[in-house]
PDB file of C-alpha atoms in Angstrom:
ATOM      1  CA  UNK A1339    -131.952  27.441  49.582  1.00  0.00           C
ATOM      2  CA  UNK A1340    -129.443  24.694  49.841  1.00  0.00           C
ATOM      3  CA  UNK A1341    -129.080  24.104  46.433  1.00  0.00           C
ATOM      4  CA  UNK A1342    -129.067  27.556  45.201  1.00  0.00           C
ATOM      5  CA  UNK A1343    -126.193  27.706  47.451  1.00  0.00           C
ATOM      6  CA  UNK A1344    -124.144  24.964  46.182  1.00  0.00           C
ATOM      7  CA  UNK A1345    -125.066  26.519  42.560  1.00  0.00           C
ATOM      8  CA  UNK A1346    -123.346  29.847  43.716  1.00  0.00           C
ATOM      9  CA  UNK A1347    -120.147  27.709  45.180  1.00  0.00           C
ATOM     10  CA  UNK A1348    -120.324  26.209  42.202  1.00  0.00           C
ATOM     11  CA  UNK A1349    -120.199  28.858  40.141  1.00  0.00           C
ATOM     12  CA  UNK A1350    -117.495  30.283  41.872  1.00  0.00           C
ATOM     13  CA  UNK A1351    -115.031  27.199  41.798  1.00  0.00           C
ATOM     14  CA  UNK A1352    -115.543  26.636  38.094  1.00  0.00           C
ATOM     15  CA  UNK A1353    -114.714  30.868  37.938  1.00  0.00           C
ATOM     16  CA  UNK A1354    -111.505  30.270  39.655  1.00  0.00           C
ATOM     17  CA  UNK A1355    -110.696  26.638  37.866  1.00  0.00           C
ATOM     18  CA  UNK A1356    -111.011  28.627  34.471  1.00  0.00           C
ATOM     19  CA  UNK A1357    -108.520  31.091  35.241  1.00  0.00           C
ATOM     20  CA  UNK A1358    -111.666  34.016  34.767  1.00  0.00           C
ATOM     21  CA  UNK A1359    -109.079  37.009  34.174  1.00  0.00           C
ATOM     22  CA  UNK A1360    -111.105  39.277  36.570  1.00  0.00           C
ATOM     23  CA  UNK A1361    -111.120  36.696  39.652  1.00  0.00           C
ATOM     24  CA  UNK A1362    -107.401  36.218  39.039  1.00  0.00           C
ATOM     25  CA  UNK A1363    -106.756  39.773  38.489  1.00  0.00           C
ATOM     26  CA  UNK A1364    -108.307  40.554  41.740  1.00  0.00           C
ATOM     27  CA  UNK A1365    -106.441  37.519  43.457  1.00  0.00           C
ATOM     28  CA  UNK A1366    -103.113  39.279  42.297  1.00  0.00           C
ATOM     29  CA  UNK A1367    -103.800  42.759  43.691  1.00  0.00           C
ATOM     30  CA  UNK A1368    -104.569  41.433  46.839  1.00  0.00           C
ATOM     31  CA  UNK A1369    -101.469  39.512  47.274  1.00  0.00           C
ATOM     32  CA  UNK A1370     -99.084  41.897  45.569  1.00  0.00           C
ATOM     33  CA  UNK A1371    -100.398  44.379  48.349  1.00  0.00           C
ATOM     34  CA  UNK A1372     -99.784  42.413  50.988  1.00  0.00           C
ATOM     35  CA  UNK A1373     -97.126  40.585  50.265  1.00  0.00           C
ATOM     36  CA  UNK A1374     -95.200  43.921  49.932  1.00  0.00           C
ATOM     37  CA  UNK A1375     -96.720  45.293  53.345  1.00  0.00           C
ATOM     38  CA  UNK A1376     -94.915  42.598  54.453  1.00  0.00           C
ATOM     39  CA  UNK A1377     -91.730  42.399  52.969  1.00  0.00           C
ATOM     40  CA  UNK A1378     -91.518  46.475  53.944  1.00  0.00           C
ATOM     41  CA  UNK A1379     -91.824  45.428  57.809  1.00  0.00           C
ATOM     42  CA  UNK A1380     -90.383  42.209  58.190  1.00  0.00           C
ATOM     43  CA  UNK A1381     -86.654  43.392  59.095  1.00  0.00           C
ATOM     44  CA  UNK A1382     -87.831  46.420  60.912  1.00  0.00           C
ATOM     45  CA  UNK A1383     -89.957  45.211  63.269  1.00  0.00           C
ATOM     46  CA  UNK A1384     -88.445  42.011  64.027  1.00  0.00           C
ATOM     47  CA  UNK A1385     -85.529  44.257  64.901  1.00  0.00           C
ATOM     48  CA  UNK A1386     -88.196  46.388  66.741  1.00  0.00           C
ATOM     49  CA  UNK A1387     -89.537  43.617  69.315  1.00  0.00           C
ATOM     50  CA  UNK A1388     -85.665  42.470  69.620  1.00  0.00           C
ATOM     51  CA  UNK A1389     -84.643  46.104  70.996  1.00  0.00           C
ATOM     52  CA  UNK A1390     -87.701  46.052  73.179  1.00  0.00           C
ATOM     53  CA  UNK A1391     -87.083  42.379  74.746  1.00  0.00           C
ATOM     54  CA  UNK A1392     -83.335  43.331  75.210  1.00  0.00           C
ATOM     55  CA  UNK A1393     -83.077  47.118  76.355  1.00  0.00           C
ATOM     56  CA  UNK A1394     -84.511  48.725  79.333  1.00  0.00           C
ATOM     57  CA  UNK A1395     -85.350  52.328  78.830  1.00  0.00           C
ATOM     58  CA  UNK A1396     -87.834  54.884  80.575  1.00  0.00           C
ATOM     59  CA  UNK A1397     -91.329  54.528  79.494  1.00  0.00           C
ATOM     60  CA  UNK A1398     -90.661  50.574  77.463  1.00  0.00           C
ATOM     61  CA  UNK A1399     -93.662  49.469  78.992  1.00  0.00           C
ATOM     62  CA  UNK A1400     -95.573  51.624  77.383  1.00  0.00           C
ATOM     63  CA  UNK A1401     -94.052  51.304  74.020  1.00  0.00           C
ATOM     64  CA  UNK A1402     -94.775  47.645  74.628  1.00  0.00           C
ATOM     65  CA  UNK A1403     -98.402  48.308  75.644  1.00  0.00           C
ATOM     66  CA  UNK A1404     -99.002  50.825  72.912  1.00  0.00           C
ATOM     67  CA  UNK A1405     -98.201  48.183  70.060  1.00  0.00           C
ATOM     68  CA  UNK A1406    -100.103  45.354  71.631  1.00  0.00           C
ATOM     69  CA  UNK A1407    -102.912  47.994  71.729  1.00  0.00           C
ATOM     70  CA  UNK A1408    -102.583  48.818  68.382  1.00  0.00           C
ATOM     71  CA  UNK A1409    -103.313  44.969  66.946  1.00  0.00           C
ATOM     72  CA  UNK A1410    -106.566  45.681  67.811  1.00  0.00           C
ATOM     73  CA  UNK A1411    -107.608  49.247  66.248  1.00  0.00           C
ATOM     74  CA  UNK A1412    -110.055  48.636  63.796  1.00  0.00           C
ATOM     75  CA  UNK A1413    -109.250  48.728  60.026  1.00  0.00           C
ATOM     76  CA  UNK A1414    -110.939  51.392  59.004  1.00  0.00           C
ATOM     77  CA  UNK A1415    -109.405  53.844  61.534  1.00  0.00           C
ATOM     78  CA  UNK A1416    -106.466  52.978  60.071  1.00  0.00           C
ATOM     79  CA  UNK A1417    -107.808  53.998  56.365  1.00  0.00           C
ATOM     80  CA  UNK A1418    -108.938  57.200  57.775  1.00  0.00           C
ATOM     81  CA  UNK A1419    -105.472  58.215  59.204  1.00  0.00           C
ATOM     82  CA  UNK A1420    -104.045  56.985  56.017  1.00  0.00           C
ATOM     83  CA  UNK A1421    -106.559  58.453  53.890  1.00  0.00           C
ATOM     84  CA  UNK A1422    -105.978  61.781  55.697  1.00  0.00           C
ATOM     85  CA  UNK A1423    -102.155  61.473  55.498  1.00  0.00           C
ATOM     86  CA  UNK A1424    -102.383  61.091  51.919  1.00  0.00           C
ATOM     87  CA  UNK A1425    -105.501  63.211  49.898  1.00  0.00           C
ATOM     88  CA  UNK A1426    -104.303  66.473  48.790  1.00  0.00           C
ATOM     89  CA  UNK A1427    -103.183  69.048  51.489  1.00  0.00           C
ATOM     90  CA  UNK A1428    -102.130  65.869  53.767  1.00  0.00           C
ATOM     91  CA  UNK A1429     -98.776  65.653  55.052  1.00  0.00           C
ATOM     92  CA  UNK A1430     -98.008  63.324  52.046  1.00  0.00           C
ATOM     93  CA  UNK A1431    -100.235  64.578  49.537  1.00  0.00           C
ATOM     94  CA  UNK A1432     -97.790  65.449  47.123  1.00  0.00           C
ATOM     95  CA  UNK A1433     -96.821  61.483  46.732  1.00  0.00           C
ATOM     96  CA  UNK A1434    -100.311  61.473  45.025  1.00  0.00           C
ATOM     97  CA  UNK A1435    -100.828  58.176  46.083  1.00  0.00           C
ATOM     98  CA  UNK A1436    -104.253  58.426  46.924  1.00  0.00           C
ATOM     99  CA  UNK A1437    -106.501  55.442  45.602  1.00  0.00           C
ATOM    100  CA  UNK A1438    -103.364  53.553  44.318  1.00  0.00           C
ATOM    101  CA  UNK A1439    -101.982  50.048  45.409  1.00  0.00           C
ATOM    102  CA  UNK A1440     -99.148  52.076  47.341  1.00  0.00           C
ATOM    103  CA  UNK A1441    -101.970  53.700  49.549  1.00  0.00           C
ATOM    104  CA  UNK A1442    -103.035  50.266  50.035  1.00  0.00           C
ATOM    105  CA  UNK A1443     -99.275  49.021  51.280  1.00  0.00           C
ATOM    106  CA  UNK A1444     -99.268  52.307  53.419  1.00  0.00           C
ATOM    107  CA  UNK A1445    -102.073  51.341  55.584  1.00  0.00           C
ATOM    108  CA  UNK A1446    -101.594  47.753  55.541  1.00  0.00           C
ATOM    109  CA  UNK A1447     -98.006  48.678  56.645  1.00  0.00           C
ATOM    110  CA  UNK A1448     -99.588  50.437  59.818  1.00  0.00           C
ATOM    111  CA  UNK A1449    -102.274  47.687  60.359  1.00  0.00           C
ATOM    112  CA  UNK A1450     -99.044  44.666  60.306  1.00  0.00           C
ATOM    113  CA  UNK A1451     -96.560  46.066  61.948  1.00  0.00           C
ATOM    114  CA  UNK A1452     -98.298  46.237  65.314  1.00  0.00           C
ATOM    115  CA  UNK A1453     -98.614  42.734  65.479  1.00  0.00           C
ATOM    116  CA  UNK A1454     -95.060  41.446  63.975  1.00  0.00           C
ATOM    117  CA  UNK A1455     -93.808  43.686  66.630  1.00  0.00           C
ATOM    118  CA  UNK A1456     -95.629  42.546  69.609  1.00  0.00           C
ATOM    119  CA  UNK A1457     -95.455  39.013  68.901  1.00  0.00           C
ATOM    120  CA  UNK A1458     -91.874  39.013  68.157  1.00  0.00           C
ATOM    121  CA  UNK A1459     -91.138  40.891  70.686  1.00  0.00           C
ATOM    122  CA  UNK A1460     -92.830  37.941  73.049  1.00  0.00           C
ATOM    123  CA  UNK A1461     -90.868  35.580  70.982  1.00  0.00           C
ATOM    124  CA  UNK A1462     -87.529  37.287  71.917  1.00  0.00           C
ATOM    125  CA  UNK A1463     -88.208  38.031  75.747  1.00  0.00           C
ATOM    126  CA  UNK A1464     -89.407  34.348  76.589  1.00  0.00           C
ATOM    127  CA  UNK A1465     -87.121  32.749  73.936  1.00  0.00           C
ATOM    128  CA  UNK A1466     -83.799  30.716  74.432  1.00  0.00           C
ATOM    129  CA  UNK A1467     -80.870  32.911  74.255  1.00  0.00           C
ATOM    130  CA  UNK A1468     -78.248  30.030  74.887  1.00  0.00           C
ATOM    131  CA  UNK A1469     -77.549  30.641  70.910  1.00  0.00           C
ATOM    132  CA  UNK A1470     -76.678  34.226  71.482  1.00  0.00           C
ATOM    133  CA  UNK A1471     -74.920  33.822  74.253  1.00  0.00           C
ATOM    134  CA  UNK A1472     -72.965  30.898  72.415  1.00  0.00           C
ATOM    135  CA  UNK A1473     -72.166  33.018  69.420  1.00  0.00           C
ATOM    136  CA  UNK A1474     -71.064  36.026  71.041  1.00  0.00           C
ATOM    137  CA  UNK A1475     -68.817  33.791  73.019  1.00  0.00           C
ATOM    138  CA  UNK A1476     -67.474  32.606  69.770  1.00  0.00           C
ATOM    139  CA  UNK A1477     -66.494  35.983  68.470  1.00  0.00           C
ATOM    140  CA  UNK A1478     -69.766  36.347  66.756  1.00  0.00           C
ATOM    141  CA  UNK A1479     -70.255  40.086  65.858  1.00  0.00           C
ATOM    142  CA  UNK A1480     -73.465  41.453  67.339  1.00  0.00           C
ATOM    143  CA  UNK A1481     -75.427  41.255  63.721  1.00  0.00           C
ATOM    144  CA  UNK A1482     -74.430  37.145  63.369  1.00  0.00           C
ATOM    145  CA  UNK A1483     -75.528  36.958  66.809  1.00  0.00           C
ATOM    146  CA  UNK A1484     -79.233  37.996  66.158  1.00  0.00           C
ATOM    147  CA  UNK A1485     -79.034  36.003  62.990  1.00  0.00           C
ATOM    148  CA  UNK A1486     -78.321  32.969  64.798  1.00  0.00           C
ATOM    149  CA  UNK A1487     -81.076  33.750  67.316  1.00  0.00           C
ATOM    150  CA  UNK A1488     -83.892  34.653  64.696  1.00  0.00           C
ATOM    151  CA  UNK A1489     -82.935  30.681  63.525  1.00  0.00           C
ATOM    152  CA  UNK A1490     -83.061  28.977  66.663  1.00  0.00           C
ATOM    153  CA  UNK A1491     -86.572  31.085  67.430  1.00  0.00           C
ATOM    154  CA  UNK A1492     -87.784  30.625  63.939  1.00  0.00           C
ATOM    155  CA  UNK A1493     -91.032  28.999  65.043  1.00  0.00           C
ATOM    156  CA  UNK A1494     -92.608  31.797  67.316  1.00  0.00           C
ATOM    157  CA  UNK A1495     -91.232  34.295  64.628  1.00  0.00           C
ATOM    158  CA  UNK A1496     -92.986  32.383  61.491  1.00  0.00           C
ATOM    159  CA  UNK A1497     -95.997  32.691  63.635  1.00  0.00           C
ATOM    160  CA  UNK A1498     -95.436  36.583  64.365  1.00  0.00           C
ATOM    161  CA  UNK A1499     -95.213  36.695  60.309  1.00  0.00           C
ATOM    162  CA  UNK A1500     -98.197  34.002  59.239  1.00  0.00           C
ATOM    163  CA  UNK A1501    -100.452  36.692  61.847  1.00  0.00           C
ATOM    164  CA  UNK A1502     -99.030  39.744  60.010  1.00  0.00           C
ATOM    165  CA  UNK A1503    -100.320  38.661  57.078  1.00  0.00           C
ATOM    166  CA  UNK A1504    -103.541  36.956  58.011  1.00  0.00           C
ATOM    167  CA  UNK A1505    -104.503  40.498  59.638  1.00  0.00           C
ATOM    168  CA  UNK A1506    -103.783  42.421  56.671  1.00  0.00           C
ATOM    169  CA  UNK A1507    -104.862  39.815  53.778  1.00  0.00           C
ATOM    170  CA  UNK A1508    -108.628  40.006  55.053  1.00  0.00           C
ATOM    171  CA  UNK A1509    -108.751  43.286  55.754  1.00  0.00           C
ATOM    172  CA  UNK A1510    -111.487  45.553  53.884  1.00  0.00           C
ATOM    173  CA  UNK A1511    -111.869  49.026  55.956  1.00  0.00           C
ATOM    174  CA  UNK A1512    -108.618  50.050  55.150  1.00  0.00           C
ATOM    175  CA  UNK A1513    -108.132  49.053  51.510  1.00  0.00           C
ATOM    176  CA  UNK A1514    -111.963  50.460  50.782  1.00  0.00           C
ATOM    177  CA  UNK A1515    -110.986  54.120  52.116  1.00  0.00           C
ATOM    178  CA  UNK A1516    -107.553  54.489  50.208  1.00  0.00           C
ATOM    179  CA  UNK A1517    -107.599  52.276  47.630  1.00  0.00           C
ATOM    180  CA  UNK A1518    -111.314  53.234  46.332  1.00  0.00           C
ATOM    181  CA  UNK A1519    -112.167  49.295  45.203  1.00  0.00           C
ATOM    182  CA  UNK A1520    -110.945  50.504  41.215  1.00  0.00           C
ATOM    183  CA  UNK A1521    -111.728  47.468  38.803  1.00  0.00           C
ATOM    184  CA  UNK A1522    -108.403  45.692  37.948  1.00  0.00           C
ATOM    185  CA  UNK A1523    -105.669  48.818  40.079  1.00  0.00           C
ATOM    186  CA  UNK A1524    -106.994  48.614  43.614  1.00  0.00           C
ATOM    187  CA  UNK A1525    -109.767  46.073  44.008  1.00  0.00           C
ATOM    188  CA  UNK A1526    -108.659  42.778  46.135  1.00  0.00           C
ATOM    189  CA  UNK A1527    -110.558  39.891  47.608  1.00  0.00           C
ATOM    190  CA  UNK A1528    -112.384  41.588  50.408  1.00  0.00           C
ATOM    191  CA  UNK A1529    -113.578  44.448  48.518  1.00  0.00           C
ATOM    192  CA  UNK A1530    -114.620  42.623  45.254  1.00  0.00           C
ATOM    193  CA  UNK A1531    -116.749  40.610  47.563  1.00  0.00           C
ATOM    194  CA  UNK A1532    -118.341  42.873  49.704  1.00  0.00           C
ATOM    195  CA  UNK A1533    -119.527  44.769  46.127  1.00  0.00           C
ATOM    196  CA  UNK A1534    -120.280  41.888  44.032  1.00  0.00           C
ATOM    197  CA  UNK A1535    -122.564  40.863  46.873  1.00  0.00           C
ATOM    198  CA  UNK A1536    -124.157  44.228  47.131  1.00  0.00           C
ATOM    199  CA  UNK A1537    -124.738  43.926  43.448  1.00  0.00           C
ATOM    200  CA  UNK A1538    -126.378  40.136  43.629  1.00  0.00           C
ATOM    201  CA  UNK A1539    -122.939  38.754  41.654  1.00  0.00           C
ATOM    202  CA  UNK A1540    -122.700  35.947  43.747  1.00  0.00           C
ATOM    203  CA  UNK A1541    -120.745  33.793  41.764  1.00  0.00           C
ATOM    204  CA  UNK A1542    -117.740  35.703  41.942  1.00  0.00           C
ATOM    205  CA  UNK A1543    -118.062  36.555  45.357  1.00  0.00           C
ATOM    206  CA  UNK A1544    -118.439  32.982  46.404  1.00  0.00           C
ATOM    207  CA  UNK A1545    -115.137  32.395  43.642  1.00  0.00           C
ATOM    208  CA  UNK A1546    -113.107  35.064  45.878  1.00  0.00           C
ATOM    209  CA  UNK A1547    -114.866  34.213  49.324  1.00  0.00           C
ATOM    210  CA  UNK A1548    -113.342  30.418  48.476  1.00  0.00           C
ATOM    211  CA  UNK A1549    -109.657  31.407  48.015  1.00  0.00           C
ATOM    212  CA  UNK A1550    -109.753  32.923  51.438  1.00  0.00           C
ATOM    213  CA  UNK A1551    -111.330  29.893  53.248  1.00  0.00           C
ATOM    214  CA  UNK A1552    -108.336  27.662  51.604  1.00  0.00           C
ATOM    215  CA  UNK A1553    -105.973  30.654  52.575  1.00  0.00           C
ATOM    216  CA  UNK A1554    -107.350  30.447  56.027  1.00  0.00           C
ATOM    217  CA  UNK A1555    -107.240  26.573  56.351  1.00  0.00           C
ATOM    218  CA  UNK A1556    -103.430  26.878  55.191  1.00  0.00           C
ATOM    219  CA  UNK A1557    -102.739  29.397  57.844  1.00  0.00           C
ATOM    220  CA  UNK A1558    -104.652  27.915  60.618  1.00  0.00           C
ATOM    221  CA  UNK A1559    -102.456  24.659  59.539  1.00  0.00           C
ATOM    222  CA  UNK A1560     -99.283  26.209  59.572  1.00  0.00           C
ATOM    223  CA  UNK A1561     -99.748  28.216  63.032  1.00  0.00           C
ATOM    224  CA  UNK A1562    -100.778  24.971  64.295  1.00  0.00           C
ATOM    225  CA  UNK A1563     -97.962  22.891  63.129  1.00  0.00           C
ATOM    226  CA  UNK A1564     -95.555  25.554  64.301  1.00  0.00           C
ATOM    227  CA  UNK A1565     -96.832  26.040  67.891  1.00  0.00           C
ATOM    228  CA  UNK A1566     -97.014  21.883  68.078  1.00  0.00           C
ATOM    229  CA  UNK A1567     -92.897  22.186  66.962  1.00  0.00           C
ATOM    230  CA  UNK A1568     -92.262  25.074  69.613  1.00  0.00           C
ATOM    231  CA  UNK A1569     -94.052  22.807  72.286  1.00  0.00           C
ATOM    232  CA  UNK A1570     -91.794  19.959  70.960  1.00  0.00           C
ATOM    233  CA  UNK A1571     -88.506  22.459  71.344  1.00  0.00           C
ATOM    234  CA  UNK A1572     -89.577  23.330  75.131  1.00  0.00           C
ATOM    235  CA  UNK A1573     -90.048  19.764  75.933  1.00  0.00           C
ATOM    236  CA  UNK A1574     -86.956  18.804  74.883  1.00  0.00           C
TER     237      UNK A1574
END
């Protein structure tokens, strides 16, 4: 059993150290998907948790609750409200995006931006706001001002971004549901595995299921070092 294992993981790496066109191919969807789920929400709702750590407004608590609630709803509710929003007499049916690497973004979109929001806005409301304070002092306009903030909290806020990602670069419920797993348009790493498992393809699975373990190892790295440099900042 042990070996046959290490013959699978073996398999795999010499897939991915070959540059196999279909590992790669799906390596690229996956990250062109996410990575523009990302860049969509970054600015939003990093604006988003500063308005909520700054301005007090009837019912802001339960704004605030609602989002932290939300990191948690389960991928494939999110591909079903997608999915709904989006198949042919849905409120954005006409966009025919259905089962295209937009639909994809979409719900990945809704699955990320929970959790940049919350965590940035716990970034902002137990953050150091001597730099604000110092640049509005200055003269600063109001837009400098948050610039200069988002820099001096650029730790907690990497972190708010690394989990964005890491939530929606695993994720297979949602992409499965709207994106329909098509060879080489809308299959990524979690739904190329879960098939080429059903189908006994283990190779390529154990390829795929490898460049998330390193992905994970880099992020579990980089959270780390940034939380050791915020615990550094408070103790100085």
């Amino acid at each position: 059993m042990n070996e046959g294992m290490f013959s699978v993981f073996q398999q795999g790496l010499s897939l991915l150290l070959s540059f196999d066109p279909d590992v790669w191919a799906i390596i690229g969807v996956s990250f062109s998907v996410s990575l523009r789920a990302l860049a969509f929400i970054l600015l939003p709702s990093i604006l988003l948790g500063f308005a909520l750590a700054v301005t007090r407004f009837p019912g802001r608590g339960t704004v605030i609750s609602l989002f932290q609630t939300l990191q948690a709803i389960p991928t494939v509710v999110v591909g079903l409200i997608t999915y709904l929003l989006l198949f042919r007499q849905g409120v954005m049916g006409d966009l025919r995006w259905l089962f295209t690497q937009n639909a994809m973004v979409l719900a990945q979109v809704f699955l990320a931006m929970p959790v940049l929001v919350s965590l940035s806005y716990g970034a902002f409301a137990s953050g150091d706001w001597r730099a604000w304070e110092t640049a509005r002092t200055l003269g600063a306009p109001r837009h400098r001002a948050f610039f200069t903030l988002c820099h001096e909290l650029r730790a907690p806020l990497l972190v708010a971004v690394i989990a964005a990602f890491s939530r929606i670069i695993t994720e297979v419920g949602a992409s499965m549901l709207v994106g329909g797993n098509i060879h080489n348009v809308t299959r990524n790493i979690p739904t190329a595995i879960a098939l080429e498992t059903s189908k006994g393809e283990f190779a390529q699975a154990a390829a795929l299921g490898t460049v998330l373990l390193i992905l994970a190892l880099i992020i579990n790295f980089s959270l780390g070092t940034l939380r050791n440099q915020q615990e550094g900042l408070r103790r100085g």
